[in-house]
Coordinates of C-alpha atoms in Angstrom, one line a residue:
M9 CA -41.2 -34.5 68.8
T10 CA -38.3 -35.1 66.5
A11 CA -38.8 -37.7 63.6
Q12 CA -35.8 -40.2 63.0
K13 CA -33.9 -39.7 59.8
N14 CA -35.6 -43.0 58.5
K15 CA -39.0 -41.7 59.1
R16 CA -41.0 -39.2 57.0
Y17 CA -44.6 -38.0 57.5
L18 CA -46.4 -38.5 54.2
K19 CA -50.1 -38.2 53.1
P20 CA -52.1 -39.5 50.0
A21 CA -51.6 -36.8 47.3
R22 CA -55.4 -36.6 46.4
T23 CA -58.6 -36.8 48.5
G24 CA -60.0 -40.4 48.2
L25 CA -56.7 -41.8 47.1
V26 CA -55.8 -45.3 48.7
V27 CA -52.2 -45.9 49.2
R28 CA -51.5 -49.0 51.0
Q29 CA -48.9 -49.2 53.8
P30 CA -46.3 -52.1 52.7
S31 CA -45.8 -52.9 56.6
N32 CA -49.5 -53.7 57.4
G33 CA -51.6 -53.4 54.2
Q34 CA -53.8 -50.8 55.8
P35 CA -54.4 -47.5 53.9
L36 CA -52.3 -44.5 54.5
P37 CA -54.5 -42.2 56.7
A38 CA -55.7 -39.0 54.8
E39 CA -54.4 -36.9 57.4
G40 CA -50.9 -38.6 56.9
A41 CA -48.7 -40.8 58.9
F42 CA -45.0 -41.2 59.8
V43 CA -43.6 -44.0 57.7
D44 CA -40.4 -45.8 57.4
W45 CA -38.5 -44.3 54.4
S46 CA -37.9 -47.1 52.1
A47 CA -37.7 -47.7 48.3
Y48 CA -41.5 -48.4 48.2
W49 CA -42.2 -44.8 49.6
M50 CA -39.6 -43.4 47.3
R51 CA -41.5 -44.9 44.3
R52 CA -44.9 -43.6 45.7
M53 CA -43.4 -40.1 45.7
A54 CA -42.0 -40.5 42.2
D55 CA -45.3 -41.5 40.9
G56 CA -47.2 -38.9 42.5
S57 CA -49.2 -41.1 45.0
V58 CA -48.0 -39.4 48.1
V59 CA -46.6 -36.0 49.2
K60 CA -44.7 -34.7 52.1
A61 CA -47.1 -33.5 55.0
T62 CA -46.5 -31.4 58.1
P63 CA -47.2 -33.5 61.1
P64 CA -50.0 -32.2 63.6
K65 CA -48.6 -30.4 66.6
Q66 CA -48.7 -32.6 69.7
P67 CA -50.6 -30.8 72.5
K68 CA -48.4 -30.2 75.7
A69 CA -49.0 -32.4 78.5
P70 CA -50.5 -30.6 81.4
A71 CA -48.1 -29.8 84.4
K72 CA -48.2 -32.4 86.9
T73 CA -49.4 -31.1 90.5
P74 CA -48.7 -33.0 93.6
A75 CA -51.5 -35.0 95.1
T76 CA -53.1 -33.7 97.9
D77 CA -54.5 -35.9 100.7
Q78 CA -58.0 -34.9 101.7
E79 CA -59.3 -36.7 104.9
G80 CA -62.6 -35.9 106.1

């Protein structure tokens, strides 16, 4: 999975710190989230409220096998 240039994966800088997302007013999850990189997030980085984080690895989708007809 590749993030677009205007997206960054950020998380709160400290445990228990609540950083609101401007898009929906919800707190940024403690484990982090992709956000639209904007002046708001630049200010949060500058004031030490958020830090860059590594996104969790997505599990690979299981290989699809052809369906078998089972008539009995």
